[in-house]
Short mmCIF file of C-alpha atoms in Angstrom, two decimals:
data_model
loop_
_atom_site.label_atom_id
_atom_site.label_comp_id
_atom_site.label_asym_id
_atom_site.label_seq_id
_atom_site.Cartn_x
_atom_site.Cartn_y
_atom_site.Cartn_z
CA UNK A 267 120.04 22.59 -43.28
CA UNK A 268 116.50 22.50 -42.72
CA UNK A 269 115.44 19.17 -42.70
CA UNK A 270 115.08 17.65 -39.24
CA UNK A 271 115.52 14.26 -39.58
CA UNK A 272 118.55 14.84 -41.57
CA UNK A 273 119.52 16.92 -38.95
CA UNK A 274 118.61 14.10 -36.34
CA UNK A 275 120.37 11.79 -39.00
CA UNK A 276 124.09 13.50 -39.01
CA UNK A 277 124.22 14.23 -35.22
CA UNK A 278 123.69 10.26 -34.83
CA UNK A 279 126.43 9.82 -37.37
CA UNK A 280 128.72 12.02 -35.70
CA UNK A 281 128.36 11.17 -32.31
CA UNK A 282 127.33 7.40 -32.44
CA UNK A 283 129.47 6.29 -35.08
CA UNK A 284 131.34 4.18 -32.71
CA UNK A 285 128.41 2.34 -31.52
CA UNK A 286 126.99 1.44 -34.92
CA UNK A 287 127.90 -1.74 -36.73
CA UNK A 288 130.37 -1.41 -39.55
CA UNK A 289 127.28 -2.10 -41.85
CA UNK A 290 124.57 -0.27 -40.67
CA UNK A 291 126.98 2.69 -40.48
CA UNK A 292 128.15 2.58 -43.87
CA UNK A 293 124.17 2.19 -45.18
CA UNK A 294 123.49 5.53 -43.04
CA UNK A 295 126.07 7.55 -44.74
CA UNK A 296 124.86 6.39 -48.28
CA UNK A 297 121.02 7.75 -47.16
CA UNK A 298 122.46 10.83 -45.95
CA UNK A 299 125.36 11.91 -47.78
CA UNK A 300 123.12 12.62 -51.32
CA UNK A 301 120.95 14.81 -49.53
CA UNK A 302 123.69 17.02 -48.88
CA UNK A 303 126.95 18.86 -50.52
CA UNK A 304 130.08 17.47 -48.27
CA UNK A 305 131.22 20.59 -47.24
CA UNK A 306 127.59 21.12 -45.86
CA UNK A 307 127.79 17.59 -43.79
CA UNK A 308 132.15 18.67 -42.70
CA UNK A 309 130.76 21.49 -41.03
CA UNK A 310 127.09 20.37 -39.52
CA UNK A 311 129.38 17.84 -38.30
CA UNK A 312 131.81 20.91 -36.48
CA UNK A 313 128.63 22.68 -35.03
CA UNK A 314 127.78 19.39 -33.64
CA UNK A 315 130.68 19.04 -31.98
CA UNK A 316 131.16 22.70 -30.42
CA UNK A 317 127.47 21.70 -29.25
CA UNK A 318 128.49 19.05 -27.51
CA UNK A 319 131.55 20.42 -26.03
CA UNK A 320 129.81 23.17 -24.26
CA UNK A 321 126.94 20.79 -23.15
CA UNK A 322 130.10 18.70 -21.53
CA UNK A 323 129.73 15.94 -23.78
CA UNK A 324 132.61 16.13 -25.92
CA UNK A 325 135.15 16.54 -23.42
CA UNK A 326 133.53 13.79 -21.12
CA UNK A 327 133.40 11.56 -24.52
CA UNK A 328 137.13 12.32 -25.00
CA UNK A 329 137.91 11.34 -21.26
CA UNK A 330 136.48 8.27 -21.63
CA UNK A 331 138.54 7.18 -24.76
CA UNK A 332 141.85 8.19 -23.25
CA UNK A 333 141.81 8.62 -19.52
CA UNK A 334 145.09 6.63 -18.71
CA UNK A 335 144.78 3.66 -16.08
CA UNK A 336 145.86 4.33 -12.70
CA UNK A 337 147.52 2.32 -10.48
CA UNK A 338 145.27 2.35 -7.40
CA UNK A 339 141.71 2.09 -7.28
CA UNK A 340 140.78 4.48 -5.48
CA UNK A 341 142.86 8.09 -3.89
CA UNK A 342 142.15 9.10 -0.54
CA UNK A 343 142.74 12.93 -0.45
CA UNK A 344 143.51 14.05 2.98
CA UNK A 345 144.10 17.69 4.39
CA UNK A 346 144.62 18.44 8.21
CA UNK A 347 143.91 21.92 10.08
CA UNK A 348 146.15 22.24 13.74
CA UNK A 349 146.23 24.30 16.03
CA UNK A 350 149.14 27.39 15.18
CA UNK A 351 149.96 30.56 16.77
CA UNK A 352 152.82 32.59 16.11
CA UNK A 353 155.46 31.42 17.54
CA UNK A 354 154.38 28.13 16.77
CA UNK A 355 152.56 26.02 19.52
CA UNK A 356 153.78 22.57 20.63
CA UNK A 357 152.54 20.64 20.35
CA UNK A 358 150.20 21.35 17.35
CA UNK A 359 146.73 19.11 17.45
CA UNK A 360 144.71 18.06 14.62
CA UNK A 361 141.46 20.02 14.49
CA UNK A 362 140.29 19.55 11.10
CA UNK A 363 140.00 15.74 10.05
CA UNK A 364 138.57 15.62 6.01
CA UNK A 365 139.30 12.85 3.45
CA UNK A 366 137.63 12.70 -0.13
CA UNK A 367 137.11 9.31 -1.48
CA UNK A 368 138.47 9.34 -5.12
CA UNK A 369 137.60 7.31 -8.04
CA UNK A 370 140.44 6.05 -9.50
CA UNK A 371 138.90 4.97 -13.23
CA UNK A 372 136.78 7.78 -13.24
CA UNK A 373 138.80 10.71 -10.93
CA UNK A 374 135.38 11.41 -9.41
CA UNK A 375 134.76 11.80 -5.87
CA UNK A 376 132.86 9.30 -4.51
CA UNK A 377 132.56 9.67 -0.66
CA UNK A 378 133.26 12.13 2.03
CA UNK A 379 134.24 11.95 5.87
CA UNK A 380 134.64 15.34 7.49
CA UNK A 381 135.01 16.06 11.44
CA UNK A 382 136.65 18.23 13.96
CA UNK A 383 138.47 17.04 16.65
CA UNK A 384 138.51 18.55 19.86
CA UNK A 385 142.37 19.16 21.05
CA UNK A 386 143.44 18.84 24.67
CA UNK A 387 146.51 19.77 25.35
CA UNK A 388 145.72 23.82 24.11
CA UNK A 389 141.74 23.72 24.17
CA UNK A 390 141.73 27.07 23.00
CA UNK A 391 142.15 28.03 19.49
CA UNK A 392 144.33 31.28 19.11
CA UNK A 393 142.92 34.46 17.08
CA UNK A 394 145.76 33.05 14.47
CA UNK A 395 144.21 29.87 13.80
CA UNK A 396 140.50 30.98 13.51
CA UNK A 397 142.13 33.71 11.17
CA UNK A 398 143.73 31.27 9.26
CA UNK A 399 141.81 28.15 9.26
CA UNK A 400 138.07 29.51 9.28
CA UNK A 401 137.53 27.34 12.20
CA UNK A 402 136.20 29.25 15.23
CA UNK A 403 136.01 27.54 18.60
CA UNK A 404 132.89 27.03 18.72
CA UNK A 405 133.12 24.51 16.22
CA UNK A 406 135.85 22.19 17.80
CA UNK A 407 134.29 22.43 21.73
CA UNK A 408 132.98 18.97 21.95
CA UNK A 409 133.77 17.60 19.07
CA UNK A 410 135.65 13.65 19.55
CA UNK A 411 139.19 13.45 20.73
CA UNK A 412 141.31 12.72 17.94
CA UNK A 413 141.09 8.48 19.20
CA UNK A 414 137.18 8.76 18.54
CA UNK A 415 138.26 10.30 15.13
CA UNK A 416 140.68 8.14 14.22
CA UNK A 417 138.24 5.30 15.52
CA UNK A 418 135.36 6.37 13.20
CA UNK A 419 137.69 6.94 10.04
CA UNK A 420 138.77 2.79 10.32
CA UNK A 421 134.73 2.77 10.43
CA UNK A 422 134.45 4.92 7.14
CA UNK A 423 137.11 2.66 5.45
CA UNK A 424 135.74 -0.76 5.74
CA UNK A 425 132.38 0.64 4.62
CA UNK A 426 133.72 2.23 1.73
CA UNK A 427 135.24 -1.25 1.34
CA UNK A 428 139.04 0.57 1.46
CA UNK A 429 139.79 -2.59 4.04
CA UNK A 430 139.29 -5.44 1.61
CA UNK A 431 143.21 -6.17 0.45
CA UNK A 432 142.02 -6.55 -3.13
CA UNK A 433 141.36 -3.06 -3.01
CA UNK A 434 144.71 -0.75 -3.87
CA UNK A 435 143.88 2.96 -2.24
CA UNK A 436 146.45 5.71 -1.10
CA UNK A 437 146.54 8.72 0.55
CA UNK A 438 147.11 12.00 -1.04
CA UNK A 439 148.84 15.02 0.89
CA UNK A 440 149.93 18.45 -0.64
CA UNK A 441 153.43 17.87 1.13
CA UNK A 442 154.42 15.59 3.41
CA UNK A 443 153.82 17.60 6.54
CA UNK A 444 150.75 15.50 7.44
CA UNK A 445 151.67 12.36 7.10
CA UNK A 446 155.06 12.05 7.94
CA UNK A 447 155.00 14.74 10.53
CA UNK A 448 151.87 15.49 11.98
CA UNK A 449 149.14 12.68 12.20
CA UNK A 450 152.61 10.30 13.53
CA UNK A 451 153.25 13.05 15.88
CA UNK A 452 150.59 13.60 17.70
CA UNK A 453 149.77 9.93 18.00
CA UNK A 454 152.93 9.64 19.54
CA UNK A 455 152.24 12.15 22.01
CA UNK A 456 148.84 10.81 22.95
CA UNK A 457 150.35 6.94 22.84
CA UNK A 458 148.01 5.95 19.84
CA UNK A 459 149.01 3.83 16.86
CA UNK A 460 148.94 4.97 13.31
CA UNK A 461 147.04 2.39 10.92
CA UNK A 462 149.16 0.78 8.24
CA UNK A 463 147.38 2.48 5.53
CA UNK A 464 148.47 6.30 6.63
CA UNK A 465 151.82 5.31 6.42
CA UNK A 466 152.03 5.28 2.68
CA UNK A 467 150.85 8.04 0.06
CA UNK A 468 151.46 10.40 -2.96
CA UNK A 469 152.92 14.07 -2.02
CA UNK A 470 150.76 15.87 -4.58
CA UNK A 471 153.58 18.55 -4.63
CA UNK A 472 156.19 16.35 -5.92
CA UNK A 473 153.45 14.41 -8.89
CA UNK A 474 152.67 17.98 -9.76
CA UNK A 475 156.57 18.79 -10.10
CA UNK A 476 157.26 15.60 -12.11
CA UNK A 477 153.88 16.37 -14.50
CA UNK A 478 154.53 20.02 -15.14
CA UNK A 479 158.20 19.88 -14.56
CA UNK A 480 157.94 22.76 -11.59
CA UNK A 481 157.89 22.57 -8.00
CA UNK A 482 154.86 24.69 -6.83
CA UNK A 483 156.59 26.52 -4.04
CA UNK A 484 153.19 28.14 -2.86
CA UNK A 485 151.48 24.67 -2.88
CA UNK A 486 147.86 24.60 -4.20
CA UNK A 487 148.19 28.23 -5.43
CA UNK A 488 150.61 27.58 -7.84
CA UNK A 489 149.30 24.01 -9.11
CA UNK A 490 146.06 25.76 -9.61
CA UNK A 491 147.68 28.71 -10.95
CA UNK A 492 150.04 26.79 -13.54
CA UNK A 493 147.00 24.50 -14.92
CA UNK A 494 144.37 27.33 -15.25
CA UNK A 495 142.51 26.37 -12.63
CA UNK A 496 140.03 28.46 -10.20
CA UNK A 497 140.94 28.04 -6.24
CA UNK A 498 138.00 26.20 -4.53
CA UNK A 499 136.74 27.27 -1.60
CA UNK A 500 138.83 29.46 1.36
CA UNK A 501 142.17 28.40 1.62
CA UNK A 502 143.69 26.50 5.06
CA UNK A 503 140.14 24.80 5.18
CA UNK A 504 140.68 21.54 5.32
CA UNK A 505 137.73 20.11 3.30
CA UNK A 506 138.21 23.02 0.94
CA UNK A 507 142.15 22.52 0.10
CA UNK A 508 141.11 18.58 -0.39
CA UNK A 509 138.63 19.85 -3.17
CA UNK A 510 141.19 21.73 -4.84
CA UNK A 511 143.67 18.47 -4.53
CA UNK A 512 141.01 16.50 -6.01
CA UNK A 513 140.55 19.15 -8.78
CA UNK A 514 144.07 19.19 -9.44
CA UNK A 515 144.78 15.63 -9.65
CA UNK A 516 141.40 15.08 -11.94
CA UNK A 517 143.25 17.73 -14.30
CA UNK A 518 146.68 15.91 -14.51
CA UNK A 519 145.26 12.38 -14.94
CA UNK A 520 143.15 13.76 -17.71
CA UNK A 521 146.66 15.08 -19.25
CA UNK A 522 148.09 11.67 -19.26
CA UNK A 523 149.81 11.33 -15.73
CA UNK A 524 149.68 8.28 -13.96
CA UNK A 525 150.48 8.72 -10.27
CA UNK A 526 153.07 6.85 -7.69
CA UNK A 527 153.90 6.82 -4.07
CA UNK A 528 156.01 9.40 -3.23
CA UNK A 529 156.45 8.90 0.37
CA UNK A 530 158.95 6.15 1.51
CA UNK A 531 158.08 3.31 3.55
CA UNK A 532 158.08 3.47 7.48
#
């Protein structure tokens, strides 16, 4: 096919069919379709398509006629680093605060809060945790006490409008550890209250094991692993594992799943 404008012509007919009126559409196919054979239009109309696809625009086209409706508005992805040594230190302290601000309609992330929090009971990180985390101490020596932290993410929320109660947002956790165990721990300890809204989310281990029928004994590994997905980032980094959450969950909704607490109520 040489002609550009019948070129221009098919491309519009293939990709903007939806758009046009039922008339106008049906006019445009009786100017074009004389020019050529069918066979010659069938497979313009495949090139166009593999075109678009590896521009992004086919699959994003696709997403937006059957992305399934969640339930919440928007998914707060949350991943803590503590400190760890082996044997195991008690008691552990958040060091590592990130949450990811997910678009519920679209799976996009949206907004960001990342800190460190300085702990106070063992100041010093062990050679363990830098080796495992990434996080040296350097980058936790004064940083805000976990009450400044958890001060400043009630901030974050009611800017990102996560406050108003029209607004249905969750947490999401790979496990329960952090939620259930940690972040009430620690709070606990240091004689701080948890907020209503961290007392509710979606273990991403057990939506995964429900989606794919699986349980993904080696966590984000094996959910990345079993939907063909490259690992983000370093793993036991905080902000980094809540990338590859969000990754993960963008992949499932896009497969049809529509995600539910997990975690039962306090």
């Amino acid at each position: 096919v040489s002609d550009a404008s019948g070129c221009s012509m098919i491309a519009l007919l293939h990709t903007g069919a939806a758009r046009l009126p039922q008339n106008l559409l049906s006019r445009s196919r009786q100017a074009v379709c004389p020019l050529f054979p069918a066979g010659v239009l069938k497979g313009f109309s495949s090139i166009v398509s593999r075109k678009l696809a590896s521009h992004g625009f086919g699959a994003s086209m696709a997403a937006m006629s059957s992305f399934p409706p969640q339930r919440y508005h928007y998914f707060l992805v949350l991943d803590f680093e503590a400190t760890c040594d082996k044997p195991q230190i008690h008691p552990q302290e958040i060091i590592e605060f990130p949450i990811l601000k997910l678009n519920g309609r679209t799976m996009e992330i949206e907004s960001t809060f990342h800190m460190y929090v300085q702990p106070v009971v063992h100041p010093q990180l062990t050679p363990f945790c830098t080796e495992l985390t990434g996080i040296i101490q350097g980058m936790v020596d004064g940083q805000p006490s976990l009450q400044q932290v958890l001060e400043r993410v009630d901030e974050w929320m009611a800017k990102e409008g996560l406050l108003d109660p029209s607004v249905k947002s969750i947490f999401v956790t790979c496990g329960d550890w952090d939620l259930k165990v940690m972040l009430p721990g620690q709070c606990q300890y240091l004689g701080l209250p948890v907020a209503d809204y961290f007392k509710q989310w979606i273990n991403l281990k057990k939506a995964y094991s429900f989606a794919m029928g699986s349980w993904p004994k080696n966590g984000l590994l094996d959910m990345n692993k079993g939907l063909n997905l490259q690992h983000i980032g370093r793993p036991h980094s905080g902000i980094d594992d809540c990338k590859n959450i969000a990754n993960i969950m963008k992949t499932l909704a896009h497969r049809g799943f529509i995600f539910k607490q997990t975690s039962k109520p306090f």
